[in-house]
Short mmCIF file of C-alpha atoms in Angstrom, two decimals:
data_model
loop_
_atom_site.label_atom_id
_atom_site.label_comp_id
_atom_site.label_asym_id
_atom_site.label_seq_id
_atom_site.Cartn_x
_atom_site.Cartn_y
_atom_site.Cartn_z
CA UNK A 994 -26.19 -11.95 0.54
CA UNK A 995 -29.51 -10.80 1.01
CA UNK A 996 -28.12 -8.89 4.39
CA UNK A 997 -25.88 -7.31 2.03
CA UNK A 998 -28.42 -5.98 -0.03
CA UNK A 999 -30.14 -4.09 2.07
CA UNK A 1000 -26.77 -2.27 3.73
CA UNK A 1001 -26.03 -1.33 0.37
CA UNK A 1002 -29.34 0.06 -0.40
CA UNK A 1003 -29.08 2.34 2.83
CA UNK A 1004 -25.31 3.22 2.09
CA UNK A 1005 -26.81 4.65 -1.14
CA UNK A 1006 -29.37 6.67 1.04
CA UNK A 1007 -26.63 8.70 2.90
CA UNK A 1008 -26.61 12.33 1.34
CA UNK A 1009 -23.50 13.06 -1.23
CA UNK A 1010 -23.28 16.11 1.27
CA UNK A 1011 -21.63 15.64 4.01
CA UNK A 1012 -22.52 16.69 7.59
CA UNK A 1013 -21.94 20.02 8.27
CA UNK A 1014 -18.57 19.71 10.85
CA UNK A 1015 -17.25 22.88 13.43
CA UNK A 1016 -13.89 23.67 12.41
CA UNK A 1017 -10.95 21.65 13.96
CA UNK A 1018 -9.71 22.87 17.34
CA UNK A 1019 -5.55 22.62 16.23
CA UNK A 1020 -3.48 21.09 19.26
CA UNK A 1021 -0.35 19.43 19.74
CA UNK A 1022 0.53 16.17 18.54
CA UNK A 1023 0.96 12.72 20.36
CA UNK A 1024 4.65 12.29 21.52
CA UNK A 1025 5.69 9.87 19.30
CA UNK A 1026 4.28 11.89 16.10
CA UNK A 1027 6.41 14.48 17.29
CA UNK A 1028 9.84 12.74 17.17
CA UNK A 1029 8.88 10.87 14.01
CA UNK A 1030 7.69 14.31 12.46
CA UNK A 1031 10.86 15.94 13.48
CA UNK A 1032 12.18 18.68 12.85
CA UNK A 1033 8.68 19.65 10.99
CA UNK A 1034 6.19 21.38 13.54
CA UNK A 1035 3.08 19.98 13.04
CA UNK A 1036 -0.54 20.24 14.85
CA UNK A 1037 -2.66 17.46 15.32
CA UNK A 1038 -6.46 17.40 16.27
CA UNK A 1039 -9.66 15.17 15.73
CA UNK A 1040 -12.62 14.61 13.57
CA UNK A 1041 -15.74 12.30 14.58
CA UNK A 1042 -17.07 10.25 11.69
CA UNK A 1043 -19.63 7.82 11.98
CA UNK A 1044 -18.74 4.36 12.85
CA UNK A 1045 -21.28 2.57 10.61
CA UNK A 1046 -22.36 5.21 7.62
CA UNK A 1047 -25.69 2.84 6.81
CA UNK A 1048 -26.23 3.64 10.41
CA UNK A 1049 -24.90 7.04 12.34
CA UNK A 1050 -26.91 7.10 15.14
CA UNK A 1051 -24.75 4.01 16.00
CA UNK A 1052 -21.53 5.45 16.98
CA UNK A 1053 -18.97 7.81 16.25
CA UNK A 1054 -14.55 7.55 16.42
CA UNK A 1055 -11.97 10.30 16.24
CA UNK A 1056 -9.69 10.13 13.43
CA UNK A 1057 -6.64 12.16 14.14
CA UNK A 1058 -5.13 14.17 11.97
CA UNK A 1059 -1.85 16.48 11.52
CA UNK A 1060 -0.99 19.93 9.94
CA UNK A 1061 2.12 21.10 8.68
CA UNK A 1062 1.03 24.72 7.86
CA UNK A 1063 2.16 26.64 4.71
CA UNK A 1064 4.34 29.18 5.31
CA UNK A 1065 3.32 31.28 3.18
CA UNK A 1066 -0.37 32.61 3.26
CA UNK A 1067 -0.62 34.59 0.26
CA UNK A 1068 0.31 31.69 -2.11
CA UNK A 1069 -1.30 28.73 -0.32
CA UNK A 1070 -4.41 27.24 -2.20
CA UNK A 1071 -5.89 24.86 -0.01
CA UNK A 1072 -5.03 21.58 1.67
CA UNK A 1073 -3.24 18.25 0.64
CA UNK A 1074 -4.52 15.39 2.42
CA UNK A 1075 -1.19 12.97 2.40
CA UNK A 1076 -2.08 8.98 2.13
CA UNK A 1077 1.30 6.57 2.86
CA UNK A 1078 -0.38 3.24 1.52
CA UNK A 1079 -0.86 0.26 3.35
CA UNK A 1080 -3.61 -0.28 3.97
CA UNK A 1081 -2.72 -0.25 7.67
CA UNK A 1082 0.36 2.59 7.27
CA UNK A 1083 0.59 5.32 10.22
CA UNK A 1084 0.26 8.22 8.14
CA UNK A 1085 0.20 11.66 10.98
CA UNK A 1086 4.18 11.91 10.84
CA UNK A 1087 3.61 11.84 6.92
CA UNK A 1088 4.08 15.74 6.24
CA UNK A 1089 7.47 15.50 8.37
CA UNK A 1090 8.35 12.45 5.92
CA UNK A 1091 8.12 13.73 2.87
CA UNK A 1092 9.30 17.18 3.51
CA UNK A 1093 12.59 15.29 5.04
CA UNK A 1094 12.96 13.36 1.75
CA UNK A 1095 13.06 16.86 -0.21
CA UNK A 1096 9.34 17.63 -0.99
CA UNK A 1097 9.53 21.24 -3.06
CA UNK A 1098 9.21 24.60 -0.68
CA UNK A 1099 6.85 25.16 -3.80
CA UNK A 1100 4.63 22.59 -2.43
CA UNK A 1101 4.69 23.24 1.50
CA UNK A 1102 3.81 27.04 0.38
CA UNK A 1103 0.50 26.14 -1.75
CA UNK A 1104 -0.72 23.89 0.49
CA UNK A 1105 -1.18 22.74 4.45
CA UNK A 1106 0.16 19.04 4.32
CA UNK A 1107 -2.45 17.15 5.95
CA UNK A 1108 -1.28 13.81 7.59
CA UNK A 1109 -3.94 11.26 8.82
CA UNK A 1110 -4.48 8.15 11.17
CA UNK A 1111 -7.08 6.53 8.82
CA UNK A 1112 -10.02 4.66 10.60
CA UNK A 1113 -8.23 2.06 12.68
CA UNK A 1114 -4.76 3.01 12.60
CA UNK A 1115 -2.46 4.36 14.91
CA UNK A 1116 -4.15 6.77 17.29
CA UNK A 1117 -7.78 6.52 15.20
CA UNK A 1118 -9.69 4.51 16.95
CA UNK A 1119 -7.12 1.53 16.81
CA UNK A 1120 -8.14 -1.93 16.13
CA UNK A 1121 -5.93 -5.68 17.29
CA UNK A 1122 -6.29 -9.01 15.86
CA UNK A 1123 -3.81 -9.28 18.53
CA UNK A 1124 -0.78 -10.70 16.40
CA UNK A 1125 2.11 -11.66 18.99
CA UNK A 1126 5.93 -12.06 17.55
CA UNK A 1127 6.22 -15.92 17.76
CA UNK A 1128 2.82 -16.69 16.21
CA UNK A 1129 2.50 -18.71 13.11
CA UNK A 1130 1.46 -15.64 11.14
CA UNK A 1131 4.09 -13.77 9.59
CA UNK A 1132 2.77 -10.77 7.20
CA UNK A 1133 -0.05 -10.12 5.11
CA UNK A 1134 2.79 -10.70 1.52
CA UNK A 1135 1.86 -15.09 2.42
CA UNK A 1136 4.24 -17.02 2.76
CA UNK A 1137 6.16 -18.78 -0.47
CA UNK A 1138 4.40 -22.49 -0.53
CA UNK A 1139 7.07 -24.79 -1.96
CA UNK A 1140 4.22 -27.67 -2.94
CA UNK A 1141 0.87 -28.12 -2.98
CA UNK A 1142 0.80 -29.42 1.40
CA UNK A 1143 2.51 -26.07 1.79
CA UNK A 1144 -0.72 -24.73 0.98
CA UNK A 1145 -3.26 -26.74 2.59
CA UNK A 1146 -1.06 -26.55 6.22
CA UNK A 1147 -1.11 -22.46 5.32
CA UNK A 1148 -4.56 -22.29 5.09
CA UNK A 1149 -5.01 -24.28 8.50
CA UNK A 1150 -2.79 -20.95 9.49
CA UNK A 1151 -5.05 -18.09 8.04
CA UNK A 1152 -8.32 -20.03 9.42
CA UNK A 1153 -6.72 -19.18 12.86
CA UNK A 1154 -6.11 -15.46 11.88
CA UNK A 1155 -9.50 -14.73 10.53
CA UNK A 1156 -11.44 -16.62 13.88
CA UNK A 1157 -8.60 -14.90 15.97
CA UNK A 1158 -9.32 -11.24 14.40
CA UNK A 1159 -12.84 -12.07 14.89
CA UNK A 1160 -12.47 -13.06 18.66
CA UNK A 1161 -10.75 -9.91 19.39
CA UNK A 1162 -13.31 -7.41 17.87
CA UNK A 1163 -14.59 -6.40 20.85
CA UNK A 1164 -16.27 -2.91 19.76
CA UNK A 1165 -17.29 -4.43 16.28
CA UNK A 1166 -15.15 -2.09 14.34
CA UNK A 1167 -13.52 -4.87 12.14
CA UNK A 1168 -16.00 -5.09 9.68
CA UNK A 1169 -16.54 -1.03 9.37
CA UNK A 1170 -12.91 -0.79 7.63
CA UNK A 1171 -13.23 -0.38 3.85
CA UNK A 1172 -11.76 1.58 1.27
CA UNK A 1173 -15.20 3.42 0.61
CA UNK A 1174 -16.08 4.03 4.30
CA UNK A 1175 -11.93 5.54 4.66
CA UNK A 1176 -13.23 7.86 1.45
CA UNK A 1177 -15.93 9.32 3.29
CA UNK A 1178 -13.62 9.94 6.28
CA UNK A 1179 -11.82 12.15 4.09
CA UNK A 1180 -14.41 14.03 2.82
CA UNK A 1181 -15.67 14.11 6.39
CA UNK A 1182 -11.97 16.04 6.82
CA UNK A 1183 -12.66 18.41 3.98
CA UNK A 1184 -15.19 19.63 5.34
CA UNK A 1185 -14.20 19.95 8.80
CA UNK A 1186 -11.30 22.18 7.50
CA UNK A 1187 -13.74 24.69 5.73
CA UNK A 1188 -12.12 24.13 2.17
CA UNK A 1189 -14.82 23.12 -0.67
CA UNK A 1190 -12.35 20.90 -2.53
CA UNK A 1191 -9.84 17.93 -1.56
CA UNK A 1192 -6.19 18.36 -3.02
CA UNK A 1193 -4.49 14.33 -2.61
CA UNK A 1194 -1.37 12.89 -2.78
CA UNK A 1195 -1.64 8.88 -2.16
CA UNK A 1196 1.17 5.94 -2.29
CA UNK A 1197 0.25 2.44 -3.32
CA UNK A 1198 -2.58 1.64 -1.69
CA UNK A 1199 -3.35 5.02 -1.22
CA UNK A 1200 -3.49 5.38 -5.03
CA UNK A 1201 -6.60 3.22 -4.35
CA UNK A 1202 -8.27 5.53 -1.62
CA UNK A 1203 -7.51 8.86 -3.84
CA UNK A 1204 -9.49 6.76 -6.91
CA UNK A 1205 -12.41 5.65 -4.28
CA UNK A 1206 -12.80 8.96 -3.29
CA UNK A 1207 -12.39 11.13 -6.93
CA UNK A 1208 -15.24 8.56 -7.63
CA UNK A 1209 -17.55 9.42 -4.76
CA UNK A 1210 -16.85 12.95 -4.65
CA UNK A 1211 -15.88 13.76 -8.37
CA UNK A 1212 -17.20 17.63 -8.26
CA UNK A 1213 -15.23 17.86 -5.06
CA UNK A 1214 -11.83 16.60 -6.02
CA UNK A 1215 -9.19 19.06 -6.84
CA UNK A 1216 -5.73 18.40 -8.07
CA UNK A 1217 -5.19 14.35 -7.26
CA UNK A 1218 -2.03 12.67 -7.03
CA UNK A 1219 -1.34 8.54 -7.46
CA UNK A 1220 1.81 7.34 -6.98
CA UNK A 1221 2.78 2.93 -7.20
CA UNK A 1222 -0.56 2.69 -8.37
CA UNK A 1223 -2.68 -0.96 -7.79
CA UNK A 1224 -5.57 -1.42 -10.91
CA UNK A 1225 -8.73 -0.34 -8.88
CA UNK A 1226 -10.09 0.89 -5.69
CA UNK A 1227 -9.70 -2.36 -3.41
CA UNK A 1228 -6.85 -5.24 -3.37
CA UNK A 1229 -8.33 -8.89 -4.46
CA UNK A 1230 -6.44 -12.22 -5.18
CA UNK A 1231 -5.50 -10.66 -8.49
CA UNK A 1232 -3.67 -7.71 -7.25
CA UNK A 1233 -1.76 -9.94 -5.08
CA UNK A 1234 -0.78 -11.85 -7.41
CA UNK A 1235 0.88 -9.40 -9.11
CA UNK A 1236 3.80 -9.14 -6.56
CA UNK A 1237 4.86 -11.99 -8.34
CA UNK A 1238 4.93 -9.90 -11.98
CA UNK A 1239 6.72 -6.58 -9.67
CA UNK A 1240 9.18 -9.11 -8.35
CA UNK A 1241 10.01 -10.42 -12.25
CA UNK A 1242 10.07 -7.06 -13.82
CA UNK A 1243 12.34 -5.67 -11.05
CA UNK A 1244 14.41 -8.19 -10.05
CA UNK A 1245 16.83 -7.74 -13.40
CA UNK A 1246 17.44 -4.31 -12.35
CA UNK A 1247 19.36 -5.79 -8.55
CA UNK A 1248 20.85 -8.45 -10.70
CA UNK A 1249 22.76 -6.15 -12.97
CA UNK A 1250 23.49 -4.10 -10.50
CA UNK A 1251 25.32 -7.27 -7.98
CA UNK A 1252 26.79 -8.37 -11.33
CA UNK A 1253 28.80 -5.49 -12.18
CA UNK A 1254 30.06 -6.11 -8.30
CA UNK A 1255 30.59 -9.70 -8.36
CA UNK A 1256 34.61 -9.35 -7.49
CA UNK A 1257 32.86 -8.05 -4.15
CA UNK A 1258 30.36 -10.38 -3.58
CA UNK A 1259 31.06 -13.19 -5.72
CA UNK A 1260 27.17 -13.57 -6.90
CA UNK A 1261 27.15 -14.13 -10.22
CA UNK A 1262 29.30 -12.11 -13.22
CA UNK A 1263 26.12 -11.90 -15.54
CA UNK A 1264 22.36 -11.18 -14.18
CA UNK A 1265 21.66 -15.07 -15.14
CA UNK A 1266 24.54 -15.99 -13.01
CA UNK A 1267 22.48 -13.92 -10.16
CA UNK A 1268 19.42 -15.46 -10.67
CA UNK A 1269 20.85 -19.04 -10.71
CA UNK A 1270 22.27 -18.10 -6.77
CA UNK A 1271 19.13 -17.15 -6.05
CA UNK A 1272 17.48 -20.29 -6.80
CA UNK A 1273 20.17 -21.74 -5.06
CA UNK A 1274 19.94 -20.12 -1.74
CA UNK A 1275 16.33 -20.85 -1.20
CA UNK A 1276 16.54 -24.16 -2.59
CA UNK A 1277 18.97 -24.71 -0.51
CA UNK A 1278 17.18 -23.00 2.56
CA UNK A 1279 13.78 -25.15 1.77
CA UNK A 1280 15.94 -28.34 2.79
CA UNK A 1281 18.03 -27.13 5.86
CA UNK A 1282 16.59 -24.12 7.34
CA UNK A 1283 18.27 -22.27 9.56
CA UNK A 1284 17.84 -19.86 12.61
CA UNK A 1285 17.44 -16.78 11.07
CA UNK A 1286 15.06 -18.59 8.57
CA UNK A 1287 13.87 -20.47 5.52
CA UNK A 1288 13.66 -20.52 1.98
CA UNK A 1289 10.58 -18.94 2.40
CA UNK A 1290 12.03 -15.95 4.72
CA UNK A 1291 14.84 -15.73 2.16
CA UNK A 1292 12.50 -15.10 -0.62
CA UNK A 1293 10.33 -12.89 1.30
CA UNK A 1294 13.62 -10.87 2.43
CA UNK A 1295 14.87 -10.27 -1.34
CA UNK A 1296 11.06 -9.26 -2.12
CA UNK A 1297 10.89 -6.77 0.22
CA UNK A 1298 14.59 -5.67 -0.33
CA UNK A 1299 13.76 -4.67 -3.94
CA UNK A 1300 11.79 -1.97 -2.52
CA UNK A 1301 14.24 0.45 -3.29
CA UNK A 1302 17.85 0.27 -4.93
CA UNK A 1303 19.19 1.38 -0.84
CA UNK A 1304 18.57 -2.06 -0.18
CA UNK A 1305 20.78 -3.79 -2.69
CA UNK A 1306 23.85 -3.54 -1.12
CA UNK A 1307 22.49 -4.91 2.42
CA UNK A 1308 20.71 -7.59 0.38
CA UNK A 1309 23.82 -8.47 -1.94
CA UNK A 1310 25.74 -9.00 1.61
CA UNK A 1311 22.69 -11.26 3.17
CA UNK A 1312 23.14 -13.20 0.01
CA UNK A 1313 27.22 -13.31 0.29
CA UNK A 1314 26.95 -14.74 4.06
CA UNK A 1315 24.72 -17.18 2.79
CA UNK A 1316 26.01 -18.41 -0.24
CA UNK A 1317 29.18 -18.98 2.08
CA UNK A 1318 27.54 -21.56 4.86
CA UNK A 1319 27.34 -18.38 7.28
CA UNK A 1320 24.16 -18.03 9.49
CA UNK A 1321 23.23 -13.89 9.78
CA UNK A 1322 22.86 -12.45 13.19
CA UNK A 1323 19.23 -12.28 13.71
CA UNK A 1324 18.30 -11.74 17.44
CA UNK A 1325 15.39 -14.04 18.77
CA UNK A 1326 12.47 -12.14 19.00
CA UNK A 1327 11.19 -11.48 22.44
CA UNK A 1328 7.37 -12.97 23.01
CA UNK A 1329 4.64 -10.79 23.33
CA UNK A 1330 2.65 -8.76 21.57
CA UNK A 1331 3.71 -7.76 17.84
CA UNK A 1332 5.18 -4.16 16.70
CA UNK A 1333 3.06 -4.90 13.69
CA UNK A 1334 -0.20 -5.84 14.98
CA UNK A 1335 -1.93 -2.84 14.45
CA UNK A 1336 -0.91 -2.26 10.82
CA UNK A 1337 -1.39 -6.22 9.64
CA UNK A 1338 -4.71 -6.17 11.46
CA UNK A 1339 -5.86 -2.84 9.43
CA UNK A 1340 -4.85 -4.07 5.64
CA UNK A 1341 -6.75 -7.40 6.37
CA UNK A 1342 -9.76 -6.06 7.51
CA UNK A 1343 -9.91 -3.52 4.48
CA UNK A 1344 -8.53 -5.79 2.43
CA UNK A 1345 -11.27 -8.79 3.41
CA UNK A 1346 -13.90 -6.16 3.76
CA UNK A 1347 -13.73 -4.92 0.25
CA UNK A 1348 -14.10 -7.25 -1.86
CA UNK A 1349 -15.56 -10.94 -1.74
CA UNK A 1350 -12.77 -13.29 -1.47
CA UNK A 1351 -12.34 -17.10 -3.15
CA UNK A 1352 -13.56 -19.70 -0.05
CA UNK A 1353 -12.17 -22.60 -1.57
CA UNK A 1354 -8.51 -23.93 -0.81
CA UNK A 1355 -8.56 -25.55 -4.13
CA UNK A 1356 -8.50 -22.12 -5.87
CA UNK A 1357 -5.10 -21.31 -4.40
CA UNK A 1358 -3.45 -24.69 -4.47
CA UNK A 1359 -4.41 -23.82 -8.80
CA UNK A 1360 -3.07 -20.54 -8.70
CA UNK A 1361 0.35 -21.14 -6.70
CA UNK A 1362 0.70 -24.08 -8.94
CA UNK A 1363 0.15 -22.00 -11.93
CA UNK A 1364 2.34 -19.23 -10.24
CA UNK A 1365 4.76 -21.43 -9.36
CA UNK A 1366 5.84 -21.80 -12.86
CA UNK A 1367 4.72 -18.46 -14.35
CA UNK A 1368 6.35 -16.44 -12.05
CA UNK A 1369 8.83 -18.52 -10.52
CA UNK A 1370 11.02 -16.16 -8.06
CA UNK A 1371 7.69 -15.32 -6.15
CA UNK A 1372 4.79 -16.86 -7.31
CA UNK A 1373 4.13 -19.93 -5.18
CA UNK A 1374 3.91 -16.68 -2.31
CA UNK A 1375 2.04 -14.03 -3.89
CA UNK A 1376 -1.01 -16.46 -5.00
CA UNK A 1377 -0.99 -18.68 -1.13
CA UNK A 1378 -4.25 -18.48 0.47
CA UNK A 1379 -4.52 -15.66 2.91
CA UNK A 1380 -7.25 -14.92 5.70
CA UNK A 1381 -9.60 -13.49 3.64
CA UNK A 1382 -10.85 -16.97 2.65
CA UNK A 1383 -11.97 -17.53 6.02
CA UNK A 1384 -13.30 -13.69 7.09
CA UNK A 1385 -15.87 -13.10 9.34
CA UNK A 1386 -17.50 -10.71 7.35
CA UNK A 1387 -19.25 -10.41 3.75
CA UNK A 1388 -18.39 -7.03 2.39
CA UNK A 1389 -20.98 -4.67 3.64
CA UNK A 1390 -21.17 -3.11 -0.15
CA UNK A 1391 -20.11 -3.67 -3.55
CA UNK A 1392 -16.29 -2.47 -4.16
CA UNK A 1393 -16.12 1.44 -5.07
CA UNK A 1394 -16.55 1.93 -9.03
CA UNK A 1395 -14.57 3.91 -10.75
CA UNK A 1396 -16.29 6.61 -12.96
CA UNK A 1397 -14.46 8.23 -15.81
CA UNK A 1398 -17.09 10.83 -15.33
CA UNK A 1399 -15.59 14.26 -14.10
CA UNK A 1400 -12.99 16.22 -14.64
CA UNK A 1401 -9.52 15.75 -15.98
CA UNK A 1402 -7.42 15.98 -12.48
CA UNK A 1403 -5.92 13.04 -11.93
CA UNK A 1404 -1.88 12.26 -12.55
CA UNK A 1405 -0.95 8.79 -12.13
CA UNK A 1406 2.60 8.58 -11.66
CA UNK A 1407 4.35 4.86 -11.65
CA UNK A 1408 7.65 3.71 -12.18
CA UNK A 1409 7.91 0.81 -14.64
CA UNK A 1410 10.01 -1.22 -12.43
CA UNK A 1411 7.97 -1.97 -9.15
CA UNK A 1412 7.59 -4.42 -7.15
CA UNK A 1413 4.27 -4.62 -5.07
CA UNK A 1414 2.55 -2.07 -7.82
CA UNK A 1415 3.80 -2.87 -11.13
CA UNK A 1416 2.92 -0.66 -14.02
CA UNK A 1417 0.51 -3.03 -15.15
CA UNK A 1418 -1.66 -1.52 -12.24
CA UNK A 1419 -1.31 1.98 -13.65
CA UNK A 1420 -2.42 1.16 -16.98
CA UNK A 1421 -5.59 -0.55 -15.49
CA UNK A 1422 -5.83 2.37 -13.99
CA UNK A 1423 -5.61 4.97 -16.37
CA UNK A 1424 -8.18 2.54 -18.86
CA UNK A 1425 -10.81 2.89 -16.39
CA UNK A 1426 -10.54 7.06 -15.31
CA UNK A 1427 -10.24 7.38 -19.17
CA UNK A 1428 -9.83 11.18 -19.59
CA UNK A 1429 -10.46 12.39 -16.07
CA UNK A 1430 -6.52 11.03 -15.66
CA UNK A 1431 -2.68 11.29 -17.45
CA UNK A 1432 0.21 8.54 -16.84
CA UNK A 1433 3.58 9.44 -16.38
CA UNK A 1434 5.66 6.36 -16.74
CA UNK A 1435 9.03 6.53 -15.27
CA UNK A 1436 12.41 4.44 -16.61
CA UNK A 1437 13.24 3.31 -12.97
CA UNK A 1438 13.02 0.66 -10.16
CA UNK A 1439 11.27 0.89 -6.63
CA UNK A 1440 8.14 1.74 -5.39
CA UNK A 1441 6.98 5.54 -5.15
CA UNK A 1442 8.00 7.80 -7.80
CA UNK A 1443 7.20 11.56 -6.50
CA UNK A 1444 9.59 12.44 -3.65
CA UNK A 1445 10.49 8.84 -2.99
CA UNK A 1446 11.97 8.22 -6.13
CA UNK A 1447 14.92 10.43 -7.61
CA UNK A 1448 13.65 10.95 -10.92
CA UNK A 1449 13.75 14.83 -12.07
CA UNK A 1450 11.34 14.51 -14.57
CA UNK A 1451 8.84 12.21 -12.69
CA UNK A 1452 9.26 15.38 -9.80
CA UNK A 1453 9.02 18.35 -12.18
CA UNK A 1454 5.93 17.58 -13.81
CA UNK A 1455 4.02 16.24 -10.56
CA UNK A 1456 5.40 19.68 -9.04
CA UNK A 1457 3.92 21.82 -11.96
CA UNK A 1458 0.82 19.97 -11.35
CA UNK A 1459 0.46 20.42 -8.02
CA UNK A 1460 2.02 24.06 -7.70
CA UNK A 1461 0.41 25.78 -11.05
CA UNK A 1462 -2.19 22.84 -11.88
CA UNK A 1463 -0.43 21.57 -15.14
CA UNK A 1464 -1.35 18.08 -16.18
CA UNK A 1465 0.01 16.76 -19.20
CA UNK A 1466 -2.13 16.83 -22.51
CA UNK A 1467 -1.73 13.29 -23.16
CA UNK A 1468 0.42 10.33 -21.24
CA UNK A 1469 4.05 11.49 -20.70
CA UNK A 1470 7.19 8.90 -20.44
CA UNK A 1471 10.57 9.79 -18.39
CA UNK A 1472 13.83 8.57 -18.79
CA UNK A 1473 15.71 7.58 -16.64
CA UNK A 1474 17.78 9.81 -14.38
#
């Protein structure tokens, strides 16, 4: 710890300024950011930030960002850095996203919509644990344990990640990924554009990065935006275990919903009834597994399902087949090296990096237990040991506090019903920005309120913020719609 220490002390050393940059040199845009950003026109270019911030002279990477340019000069105000979540989410196609899913004309006028590869993503400077499709690893949400040797044999599993990740860190950038390092990229971008202030809009994890960085760079945060927020600037074992609370709070919400269709898919007439074939499926999975999966995949499937209300209806039919002896077509993945890879490899090492991590096996095989029965449609998944326990790395500096120091510029927006951010997170949240922030708690289910979501007045007041700078003089509530 003593190595950690001094880092820290020379972390503090680097100026609040930062570097003076050239202006970008606007270009176009990889291929594939142009067909996922389509039909939005966007520009793309790059910004060198320091590898190591204790250490500059050590290196430099490009992080690539995008531009979708307002359209109208004479009312734009600045620039809105965009932030999808993850960690580990490609976020350069992110403009062409959200102005697909409806984003106000209002908006794309006062601002240029600023997408971003963060440090180690995507096409900035990427980094490879090399995860390959028919390895043991399966996501960074671990895997539901359904008794105590589930979790000793998992660990076994994650001790292979975390020495795998480490073998593949060729360049040494693994342990370089952190929320607080990310936060100076961004102001790194700021000032590479010319503008004096940062304008944010962040999902989920990003909800984390906007609070890092309006606590680093308080006097040069504008008009901030979280959206599915977690309770702080970094995930720990605490935040993940509060999947398990999203998936209790939000699983009533699909149950009602398949109840009301039960002559359809014959699930359950009441949201008990629905609950009871639940346990039954993956009860029934845990014994006879079969191609397509496990109890375990099952559960994990309806967790990730509950996303957003789209999904019921594909998930009510998953359960329908099942329930009925059938076996759902799920073609055998082809080996070699995994679509996800890049992204799993990016939300562990930030994840790991940021905050020190329980060692001992003993504390998970407690808190699934405890889980187990707490929380029991997800718990004995949300608190299974994951890699972290067995990183490479100590983190290189303490987490990013959060100051309640600065001005009042911050709207958290969450909806009540969510599964990997519950609104528990926003309320930690809010406590700790104390009046620098305002909640707006939505009556609705899924994760990402603002655009995402379909709630009118969740998007009209986040709007007025962001067009006219209106927060809310005190914590606002909104039905639902």
């Amino acid at each position: 710890m003593a190595a950690m220490g001094v880092i820290a002390s020379a972390l503090a050393a680097v100026p609040a300024e930062a570097e003076p940059a050239t202006q970008v040199a606007w270009g176009a845009c990889p291929k594939d950011v142009v067909a996922a950003a389509a039909p939005s026109p966007l520009d793309c270019a790059t910004v060198p930030v320091p590898v190591d911030y204790a250490d500059p002279a050590s290196g430099k990477i490009d992080i690539v960002i995008s531009r979708l340019a307002s359209k109208n000069p004479s009312k734009r105000r600045g620039v809105l850095l965009l932030n999808p979540g993850g960690p580990g989410g490609p976020g350069l196609a992110y403009p062409g996203f959200l102005v697909a899913r409806g984003l106000p004309a209002s908006v794309q006028d006062s601002y240029d919509l600023i997408g971003m590869d963060t440090r180690g993503i995507g096409h900035s400077a990427p980094v490879s644990c090399g995860f390959t499709t028919n390895g043991p690893y399966r996501g960074n949400v671990p895997p539901y344990a359904v008794d105590d040797a589930a979790v000793v044999k998992q660990a076994e599993v994650v001790k292979g990640v975390a020495e795998k990740c480490a073998k593949n860190d060729g360049k040494g950038h693994l342990r370089h990924l952190t929320t607080a390092n990310t936060a100076r990229d961004l102001d790194r971008i700021r000032s590479a554009l010319g503008e004096k202030k940062t304008n944010f809009l962040g999902y989920s994890y990003g909800s984390s990065l906007g609070a890092a960085y309006a606590s680093m760079f308080p006097e040069r945060s504008d008009r901030i935006v979280l959206d599915s927020n977690y309770g702080d600037t970094h995930l720990d074992s605490d935040d993940m275990r509060r999947y398990a609370l999203g998936m209790e709070q939000t699983f009533p919400a699909f149950a009602k919903w398949v109840a009301k269709r039960h002559d359809s898919y014959g699930l359950g007439r009441t949201p008990e009834e629905v609950r009871a074939t639940y346990f039954k499926i993956a009860e029934r999975l845990d014994k006879e597994p079969i191609p397509g999966g496990d109890g375990g995949t099952f559960r994990a499937a309806t967790f990730a399902a509950l996303y957003t209300e789209s999904q019921y209806a594909p998930t009510a039919q998953l359960w329908q087949s099942l329930l009925t002896g059938g076996q759902p077509a799920i073609p055998p993945s082809q080996p070699g090296p995994s679509p996800f890879d890049n992204t799993w490899t990016v939300f562990l090492a930030v994840t790991c990096n940021d905050v020190d991590w329980p060692e001992d096996v003993k504390t998970y095989r407690r808190a699934v237990a405890q889980d187990r029965e707490q929380y029991p449609l997800y718990g004995a998944a949300a608190a299974n040991i994951t890699p972290c326990a067995y990183w490479p790395h100590e983190p290189a500096e303490a987490p990013v506090k959060i100051t309640d120091e600065g001005p009042t510029n911050i709207l958290l927006v969450q909806n009540k019903r969510d599964i990997p951010t519950p609104h528990r997170g926003a309320e930690m949240l809010r406590e700790k920005l104390g009046n620098r922030a305002r909640l707006v708690s939505v009556d609705a289910s899924g994760h990402g309120a603002y655009v995402i979501g379909g709630n009118a007045c969740a998007w009209n007041i986040t709007t007025s913020y962001l067009v006219d700078g209106k927060i809310p003089t005190r914590d606002a509530s909104c039905r639902a719609s």
